[in-house]
Coordinates of N, CA and C in Angstrom, one line a residue:
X1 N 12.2 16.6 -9.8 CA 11.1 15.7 -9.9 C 9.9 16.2 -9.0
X2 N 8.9 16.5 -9.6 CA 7.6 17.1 -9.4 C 6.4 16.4 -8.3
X3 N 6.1 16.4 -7.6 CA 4.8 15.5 -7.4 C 3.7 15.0 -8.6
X4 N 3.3 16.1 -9.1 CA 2.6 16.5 -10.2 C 2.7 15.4 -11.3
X5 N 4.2 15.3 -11.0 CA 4.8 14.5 -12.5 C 4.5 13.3 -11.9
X6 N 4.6 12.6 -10.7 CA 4.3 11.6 -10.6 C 3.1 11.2 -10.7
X7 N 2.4 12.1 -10.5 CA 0.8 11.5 -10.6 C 0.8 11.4 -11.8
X8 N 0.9 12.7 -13.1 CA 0.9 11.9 -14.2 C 1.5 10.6 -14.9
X9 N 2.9 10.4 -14.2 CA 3.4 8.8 -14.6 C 2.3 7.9 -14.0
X10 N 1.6 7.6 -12.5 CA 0.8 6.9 -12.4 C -0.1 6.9 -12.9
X11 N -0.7 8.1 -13.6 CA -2.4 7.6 -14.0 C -1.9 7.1 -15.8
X12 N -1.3 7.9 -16.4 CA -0.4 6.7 -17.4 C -0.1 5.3 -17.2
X13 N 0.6 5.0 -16.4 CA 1.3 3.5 -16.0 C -0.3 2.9 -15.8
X14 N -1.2 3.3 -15.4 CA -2.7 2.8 -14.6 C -3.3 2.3 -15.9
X15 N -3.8 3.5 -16.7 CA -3.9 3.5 -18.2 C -3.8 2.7 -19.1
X16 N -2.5 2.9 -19.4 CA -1.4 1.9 -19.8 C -2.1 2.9 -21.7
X17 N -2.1 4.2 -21.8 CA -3.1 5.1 -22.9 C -2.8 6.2 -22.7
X18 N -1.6 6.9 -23.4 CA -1.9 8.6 -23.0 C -3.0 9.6 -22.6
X19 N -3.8 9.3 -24.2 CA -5.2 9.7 -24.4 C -5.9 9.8 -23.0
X20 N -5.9 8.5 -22.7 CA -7.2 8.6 -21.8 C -6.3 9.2 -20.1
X21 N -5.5 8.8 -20.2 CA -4.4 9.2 -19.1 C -4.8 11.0 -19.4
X22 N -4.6 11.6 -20.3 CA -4.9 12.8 -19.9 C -6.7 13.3 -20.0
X23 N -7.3 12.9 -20.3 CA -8.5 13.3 -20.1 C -8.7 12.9 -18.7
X24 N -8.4 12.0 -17.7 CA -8.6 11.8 -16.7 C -8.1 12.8 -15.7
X25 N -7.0 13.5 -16.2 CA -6.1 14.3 -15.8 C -6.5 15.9 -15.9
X26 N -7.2 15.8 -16.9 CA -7.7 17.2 -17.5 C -6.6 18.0 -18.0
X27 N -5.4 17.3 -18.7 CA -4.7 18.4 -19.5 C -4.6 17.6 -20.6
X28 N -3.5 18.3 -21.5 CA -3.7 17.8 -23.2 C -3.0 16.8 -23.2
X29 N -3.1 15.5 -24.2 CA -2.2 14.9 -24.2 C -0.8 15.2 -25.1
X30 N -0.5 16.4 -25.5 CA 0.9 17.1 -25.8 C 1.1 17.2 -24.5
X31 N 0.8 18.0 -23.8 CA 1.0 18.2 -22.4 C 2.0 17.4 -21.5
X32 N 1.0 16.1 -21.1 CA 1.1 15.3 -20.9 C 2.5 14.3 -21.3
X33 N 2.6 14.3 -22.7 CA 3.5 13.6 -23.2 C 4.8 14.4 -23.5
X34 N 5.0 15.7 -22.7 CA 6.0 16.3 -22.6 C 6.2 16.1 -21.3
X35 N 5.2 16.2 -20.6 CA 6.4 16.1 -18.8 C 6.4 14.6 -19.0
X36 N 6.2 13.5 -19.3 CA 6.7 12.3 -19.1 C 8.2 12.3 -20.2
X37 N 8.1 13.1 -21.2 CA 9.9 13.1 -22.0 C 10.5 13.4 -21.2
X38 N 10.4 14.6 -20.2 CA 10.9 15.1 -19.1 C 11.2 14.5 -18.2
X39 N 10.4 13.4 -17.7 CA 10.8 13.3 -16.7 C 11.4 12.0 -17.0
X40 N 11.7 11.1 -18.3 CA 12.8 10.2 -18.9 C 13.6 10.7 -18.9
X41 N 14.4 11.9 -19.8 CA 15.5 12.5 -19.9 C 16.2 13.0 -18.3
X42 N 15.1 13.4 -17.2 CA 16.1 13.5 -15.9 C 16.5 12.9 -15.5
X43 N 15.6 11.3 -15.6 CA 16.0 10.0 -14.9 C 17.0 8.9 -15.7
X44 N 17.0 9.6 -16.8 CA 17.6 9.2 -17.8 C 17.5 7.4 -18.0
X45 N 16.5 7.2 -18.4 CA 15.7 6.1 -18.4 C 14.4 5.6 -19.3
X46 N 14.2 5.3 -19.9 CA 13.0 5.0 -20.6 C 12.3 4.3 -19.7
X47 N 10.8 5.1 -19.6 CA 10.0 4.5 -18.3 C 9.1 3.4 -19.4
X48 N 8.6 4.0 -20.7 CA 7.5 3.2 -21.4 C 7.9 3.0 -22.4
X49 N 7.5 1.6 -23.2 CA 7.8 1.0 -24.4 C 6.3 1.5 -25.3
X50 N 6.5 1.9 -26.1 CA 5.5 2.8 -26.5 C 4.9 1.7 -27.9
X51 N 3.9 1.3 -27.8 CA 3.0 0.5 -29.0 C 2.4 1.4 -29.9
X52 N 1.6 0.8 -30.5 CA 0.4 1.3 -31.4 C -1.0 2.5 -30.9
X53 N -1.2 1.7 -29.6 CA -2.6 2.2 -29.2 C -2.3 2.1 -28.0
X54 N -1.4 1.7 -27.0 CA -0.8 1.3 -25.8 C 0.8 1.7 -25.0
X55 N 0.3 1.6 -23.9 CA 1.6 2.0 -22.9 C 2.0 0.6 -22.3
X56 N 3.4 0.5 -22.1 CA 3.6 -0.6 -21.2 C 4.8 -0.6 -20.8
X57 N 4.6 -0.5 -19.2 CA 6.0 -0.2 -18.3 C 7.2 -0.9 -18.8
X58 N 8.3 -0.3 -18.4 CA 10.1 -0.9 -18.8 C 9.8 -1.2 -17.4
X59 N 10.8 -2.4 -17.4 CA 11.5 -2.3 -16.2 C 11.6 -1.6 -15.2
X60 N 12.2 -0.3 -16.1 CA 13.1 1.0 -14.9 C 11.4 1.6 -14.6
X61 N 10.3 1.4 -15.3 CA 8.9 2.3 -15.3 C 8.1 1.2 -14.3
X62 N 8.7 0.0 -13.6 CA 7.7 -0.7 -13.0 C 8.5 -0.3 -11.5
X63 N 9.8 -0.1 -11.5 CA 10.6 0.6 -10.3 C 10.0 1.7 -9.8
X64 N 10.1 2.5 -10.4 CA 9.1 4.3 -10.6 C 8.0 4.2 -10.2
X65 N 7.5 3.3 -10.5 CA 5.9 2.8 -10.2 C 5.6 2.6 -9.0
X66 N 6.2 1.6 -8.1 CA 6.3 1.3 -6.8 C 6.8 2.7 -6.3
X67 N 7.6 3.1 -6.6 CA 8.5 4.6 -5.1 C 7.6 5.5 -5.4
X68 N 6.9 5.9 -6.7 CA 6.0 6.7 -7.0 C 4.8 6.6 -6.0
X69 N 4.1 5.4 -6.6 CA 3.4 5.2 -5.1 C 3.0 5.5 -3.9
X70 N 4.2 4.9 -3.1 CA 4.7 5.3 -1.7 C 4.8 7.1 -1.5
X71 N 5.6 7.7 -3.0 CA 5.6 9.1 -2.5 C 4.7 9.6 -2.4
X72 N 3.4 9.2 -3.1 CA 2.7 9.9 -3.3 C 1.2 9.6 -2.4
X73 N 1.3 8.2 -1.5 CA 0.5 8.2 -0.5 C 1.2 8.8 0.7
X74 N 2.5 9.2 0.8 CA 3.1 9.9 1.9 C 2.9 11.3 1.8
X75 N 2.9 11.8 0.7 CA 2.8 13.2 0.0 C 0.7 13.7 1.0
X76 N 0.1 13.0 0.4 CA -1.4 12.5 0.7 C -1.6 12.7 1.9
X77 N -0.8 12.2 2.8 CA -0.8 11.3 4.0 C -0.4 12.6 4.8
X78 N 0.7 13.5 4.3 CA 1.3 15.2 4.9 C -0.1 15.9 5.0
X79 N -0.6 16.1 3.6 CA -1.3 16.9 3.8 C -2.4 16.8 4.7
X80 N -3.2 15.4 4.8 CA -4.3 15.4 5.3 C -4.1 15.4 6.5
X81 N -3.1 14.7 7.2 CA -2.4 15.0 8.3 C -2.4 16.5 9.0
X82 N -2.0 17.7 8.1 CA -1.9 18.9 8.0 C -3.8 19.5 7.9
X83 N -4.2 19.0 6.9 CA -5.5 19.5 7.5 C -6.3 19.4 8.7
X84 N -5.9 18.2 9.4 CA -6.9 17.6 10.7 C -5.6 17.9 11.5
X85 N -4.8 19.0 12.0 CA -4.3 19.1 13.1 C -5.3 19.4 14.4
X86 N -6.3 20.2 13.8 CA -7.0 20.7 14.9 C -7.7 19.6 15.1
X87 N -8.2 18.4 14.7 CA -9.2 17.7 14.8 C -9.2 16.9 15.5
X88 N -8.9 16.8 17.1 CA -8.7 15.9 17.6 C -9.4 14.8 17.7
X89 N -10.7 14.8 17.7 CA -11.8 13.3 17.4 C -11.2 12.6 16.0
X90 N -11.0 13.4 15.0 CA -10.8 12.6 13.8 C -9.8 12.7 12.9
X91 N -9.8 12.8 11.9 CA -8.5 12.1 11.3 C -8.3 10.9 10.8
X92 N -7.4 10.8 10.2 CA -6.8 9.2 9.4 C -5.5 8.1 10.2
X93 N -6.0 7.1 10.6 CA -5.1 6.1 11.0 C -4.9 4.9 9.6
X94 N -3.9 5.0 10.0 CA -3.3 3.8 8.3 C -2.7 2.9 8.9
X95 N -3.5 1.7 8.6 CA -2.6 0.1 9.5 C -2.1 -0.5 8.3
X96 N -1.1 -1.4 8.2 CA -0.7 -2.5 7.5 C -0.6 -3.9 8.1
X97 N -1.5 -4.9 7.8 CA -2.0 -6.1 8.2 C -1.4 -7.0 7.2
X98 N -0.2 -8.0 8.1 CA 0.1 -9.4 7.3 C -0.8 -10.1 7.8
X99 N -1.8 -11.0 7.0 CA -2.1 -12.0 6.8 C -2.2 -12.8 7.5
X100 N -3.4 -12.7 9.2 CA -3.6 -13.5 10.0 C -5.0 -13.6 10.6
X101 N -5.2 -14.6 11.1 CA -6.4 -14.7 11.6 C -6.7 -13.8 12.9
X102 N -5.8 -13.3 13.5 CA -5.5 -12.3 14.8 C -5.9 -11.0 14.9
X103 N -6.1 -10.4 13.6 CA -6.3 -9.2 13.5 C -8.4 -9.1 13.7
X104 N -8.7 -10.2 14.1 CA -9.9 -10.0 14.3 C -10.2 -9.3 15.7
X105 N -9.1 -9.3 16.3 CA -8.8 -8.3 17.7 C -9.0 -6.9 17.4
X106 N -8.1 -6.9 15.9 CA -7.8 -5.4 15.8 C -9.6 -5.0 15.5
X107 N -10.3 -5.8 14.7 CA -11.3 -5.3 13.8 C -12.4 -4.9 15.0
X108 N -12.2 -5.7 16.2 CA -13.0 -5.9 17.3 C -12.9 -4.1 18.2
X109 N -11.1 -4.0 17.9 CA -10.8 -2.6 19.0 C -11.5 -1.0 17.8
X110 N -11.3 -1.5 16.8 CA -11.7 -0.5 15.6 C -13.2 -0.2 15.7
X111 N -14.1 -1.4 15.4 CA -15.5 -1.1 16.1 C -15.8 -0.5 16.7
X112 N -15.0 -0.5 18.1 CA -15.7 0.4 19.5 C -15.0 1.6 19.6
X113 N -13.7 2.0 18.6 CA -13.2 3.1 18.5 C -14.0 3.9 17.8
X114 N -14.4 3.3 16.6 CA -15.2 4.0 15.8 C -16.7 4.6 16.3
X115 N -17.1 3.7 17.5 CA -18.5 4.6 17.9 C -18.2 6.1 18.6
X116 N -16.9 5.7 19.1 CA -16.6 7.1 20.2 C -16.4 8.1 19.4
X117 N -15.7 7.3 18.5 CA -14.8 8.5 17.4 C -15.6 8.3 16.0
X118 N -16.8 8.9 15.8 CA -17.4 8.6 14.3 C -16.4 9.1 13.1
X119 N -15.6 10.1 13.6 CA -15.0 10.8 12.4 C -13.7 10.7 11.8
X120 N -13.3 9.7 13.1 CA -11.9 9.2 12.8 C -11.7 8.4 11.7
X121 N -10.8 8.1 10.2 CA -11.1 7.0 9.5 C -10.0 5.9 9.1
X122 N -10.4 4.8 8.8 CA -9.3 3.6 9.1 C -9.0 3.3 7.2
X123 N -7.7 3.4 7.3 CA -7.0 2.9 6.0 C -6.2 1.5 6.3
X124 N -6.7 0.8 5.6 CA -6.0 -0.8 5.9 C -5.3 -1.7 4.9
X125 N -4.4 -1.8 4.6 CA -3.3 -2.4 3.6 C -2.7 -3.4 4.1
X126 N -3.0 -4.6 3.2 CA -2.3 -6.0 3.4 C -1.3 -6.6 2.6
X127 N -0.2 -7.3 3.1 CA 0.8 -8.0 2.7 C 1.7 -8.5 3.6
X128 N 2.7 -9.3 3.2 CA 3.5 -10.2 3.9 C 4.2 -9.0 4.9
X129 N 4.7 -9.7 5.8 CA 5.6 -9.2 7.4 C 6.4 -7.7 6.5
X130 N 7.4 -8.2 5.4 CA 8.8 -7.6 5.0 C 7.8 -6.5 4.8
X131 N 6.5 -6.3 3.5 CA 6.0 -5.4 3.1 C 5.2 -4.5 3.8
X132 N 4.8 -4.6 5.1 CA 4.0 -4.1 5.8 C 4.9 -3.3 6.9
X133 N 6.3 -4.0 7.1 CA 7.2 -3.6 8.3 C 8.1 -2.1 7.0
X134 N 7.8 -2.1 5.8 CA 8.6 -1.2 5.1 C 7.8 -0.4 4.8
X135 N 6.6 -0.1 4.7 CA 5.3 0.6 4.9 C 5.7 1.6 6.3
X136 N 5.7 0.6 7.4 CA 6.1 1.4 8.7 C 6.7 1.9 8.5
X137 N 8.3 1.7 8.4 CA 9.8 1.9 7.9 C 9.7 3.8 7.6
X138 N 9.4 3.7 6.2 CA 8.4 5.0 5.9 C 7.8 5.8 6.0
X139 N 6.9 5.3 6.9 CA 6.1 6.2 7.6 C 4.9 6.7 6.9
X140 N 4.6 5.4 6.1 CA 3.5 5.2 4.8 C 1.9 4.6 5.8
X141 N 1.9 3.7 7.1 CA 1.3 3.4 7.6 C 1.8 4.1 9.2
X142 N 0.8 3.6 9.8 CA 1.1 4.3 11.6 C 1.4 2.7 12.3
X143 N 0.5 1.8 12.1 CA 0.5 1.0 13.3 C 0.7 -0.3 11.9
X144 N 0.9 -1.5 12.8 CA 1.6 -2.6 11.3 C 1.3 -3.9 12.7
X145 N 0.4 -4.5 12.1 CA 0.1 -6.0 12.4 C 1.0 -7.6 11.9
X146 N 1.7 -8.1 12.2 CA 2.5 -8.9 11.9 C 2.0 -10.0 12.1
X147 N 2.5 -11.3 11.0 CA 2.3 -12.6 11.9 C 3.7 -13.5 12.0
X148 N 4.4 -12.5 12.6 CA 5.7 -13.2 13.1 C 6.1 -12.1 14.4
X149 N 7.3 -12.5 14.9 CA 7.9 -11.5 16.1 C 8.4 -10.8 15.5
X150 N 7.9 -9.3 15.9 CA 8.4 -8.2 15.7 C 10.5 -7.6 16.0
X151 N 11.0 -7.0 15.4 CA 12.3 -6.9 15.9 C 12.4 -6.0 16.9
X152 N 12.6 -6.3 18.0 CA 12.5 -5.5 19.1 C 12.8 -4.6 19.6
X153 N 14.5 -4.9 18.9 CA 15.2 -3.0 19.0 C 14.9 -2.0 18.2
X154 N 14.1 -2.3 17.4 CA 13.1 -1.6 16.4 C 11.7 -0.9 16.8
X155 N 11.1 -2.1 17.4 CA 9.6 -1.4 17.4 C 9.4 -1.6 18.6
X156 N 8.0 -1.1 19.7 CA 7.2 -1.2 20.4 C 6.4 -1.8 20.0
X157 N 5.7 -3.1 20.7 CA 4.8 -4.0 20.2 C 4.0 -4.8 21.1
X158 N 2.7 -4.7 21.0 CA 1.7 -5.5 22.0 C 1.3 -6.8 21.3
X159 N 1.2 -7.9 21.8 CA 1.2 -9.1 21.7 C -0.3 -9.3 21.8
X160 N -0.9 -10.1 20.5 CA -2.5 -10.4 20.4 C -2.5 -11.9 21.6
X161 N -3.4 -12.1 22.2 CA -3.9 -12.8 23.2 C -3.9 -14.4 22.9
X162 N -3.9 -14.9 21.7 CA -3.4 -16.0 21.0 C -2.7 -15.6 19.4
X163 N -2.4 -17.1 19.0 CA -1.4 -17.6 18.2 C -2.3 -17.9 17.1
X164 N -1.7 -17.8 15.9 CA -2.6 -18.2 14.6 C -2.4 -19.6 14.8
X165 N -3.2 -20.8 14.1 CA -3.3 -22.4 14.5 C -3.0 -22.9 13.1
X166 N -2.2 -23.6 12.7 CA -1.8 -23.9 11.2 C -1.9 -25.7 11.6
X167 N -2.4 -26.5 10.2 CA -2.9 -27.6 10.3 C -2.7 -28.1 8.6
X168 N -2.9 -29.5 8.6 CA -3.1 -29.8 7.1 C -4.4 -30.4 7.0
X169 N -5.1 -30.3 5.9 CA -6.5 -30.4 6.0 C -5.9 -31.9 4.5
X170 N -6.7 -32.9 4.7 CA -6.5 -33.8 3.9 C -7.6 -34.9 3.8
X171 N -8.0 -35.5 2.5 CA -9.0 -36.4 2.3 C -9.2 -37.6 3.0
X172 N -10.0 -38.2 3.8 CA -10.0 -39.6 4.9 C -9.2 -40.8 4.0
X173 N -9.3 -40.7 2.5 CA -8.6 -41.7 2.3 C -6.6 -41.5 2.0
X174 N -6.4 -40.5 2.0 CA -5.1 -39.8 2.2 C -3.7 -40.7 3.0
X175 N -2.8 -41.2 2.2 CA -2.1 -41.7 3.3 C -1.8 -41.5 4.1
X176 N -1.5 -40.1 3.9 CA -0.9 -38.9 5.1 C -2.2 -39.2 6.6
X177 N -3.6 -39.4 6.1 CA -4.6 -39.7 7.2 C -4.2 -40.7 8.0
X178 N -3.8 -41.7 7.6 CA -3.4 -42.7 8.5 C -2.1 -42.3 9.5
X179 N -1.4 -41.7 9.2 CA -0.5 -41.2 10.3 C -1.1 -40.6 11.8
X180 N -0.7 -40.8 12.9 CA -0.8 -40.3 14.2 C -0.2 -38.8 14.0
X181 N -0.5 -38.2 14.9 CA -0.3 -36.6 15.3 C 1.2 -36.8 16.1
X182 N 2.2 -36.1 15.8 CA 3.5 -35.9 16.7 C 3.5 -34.9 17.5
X183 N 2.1 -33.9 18.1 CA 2.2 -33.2 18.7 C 2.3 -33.4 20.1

């Protein structure tokens, strides 16, 4: 399995159109629609249910889709890595942010890194705890923001200075309004 080939499965799967999947690509779509038989027959899997005028993932092609992904932002992630060794002001940091009001810390420390370091640049990806801690896992992101406790025999982790505040917001005539607070 190729890199190559996965990018063509993604800009296909993206597509969801040979045709245009390879003009995007700049090879033929014979081309094209030979390393994708290829790369069915190794995986031994039908990745696409093939229509009229259209592509549309199987199953086993929405699986492929996801790891493809990942390989191919890690694949990305080597090289550029590999180009900015010398670079010590700059370079790429990749965070993964669940879903909190807390990371306005982070956005606060990023700002003033960014004036020292103009050339440094920030990649930022969001989702729940599980999806952001498997990102890490990987080695798909560098640093991973949580809004739960981190596993400790696992990671090194600095604690943001407050707590996210969760509440029910509800109409004054609401029965639930009439209740007292149990806090």
């Amino acid at each position: 399995m190729e890199l190559r080939t996965m990018r063509y499965f993604l800009a296909v799967a993206r597509e969801e159109n040979m045709t245009r999947a390879a003009e995007l690509l700049h090879v033929t779509q014979p081309t094209l629609s030979k390393q994708l038989k290829a790369l069915e027959d190794e995986l031994g899997k039908k990745l696409f249910m093939r229509h009229s005028f259209s592509l549309q993932l199987t199953e086993e092609g929405i699986l492929l889709r996801k790891r493809a992904e990942d390989l191919i932002k890690m694949a990305d992630k080597i090289t550029t890595e590999f180009l900015t060794l010398d670079d010590v002001l700059g370079g790429d940091v990749y965070f993964g942010l669940a879903e909190s009001y807390q990371i306005r810390y982070l956005a606060a420390a990023i700002r003033r890194f960014k004036e020292t370091y103009p050339d440094l640049h920030y990649h930022i990806t969001s989702g729940d705890t599980e999806q952001v801690t498997e990102k890490l896992d990987k080695g798909i992101i560098d640093f991973a923001v949580l809004a739960q406790e981190p596993n400790t025999a696992k990671y090194h982790y600095l604690t943001f200075p407050n707590a996210d505040l969760w509440g029910v917001v509800m109409p004054n005539d609401c029965l639930l309004a009439e209740k007292k607070p149990s806090v």
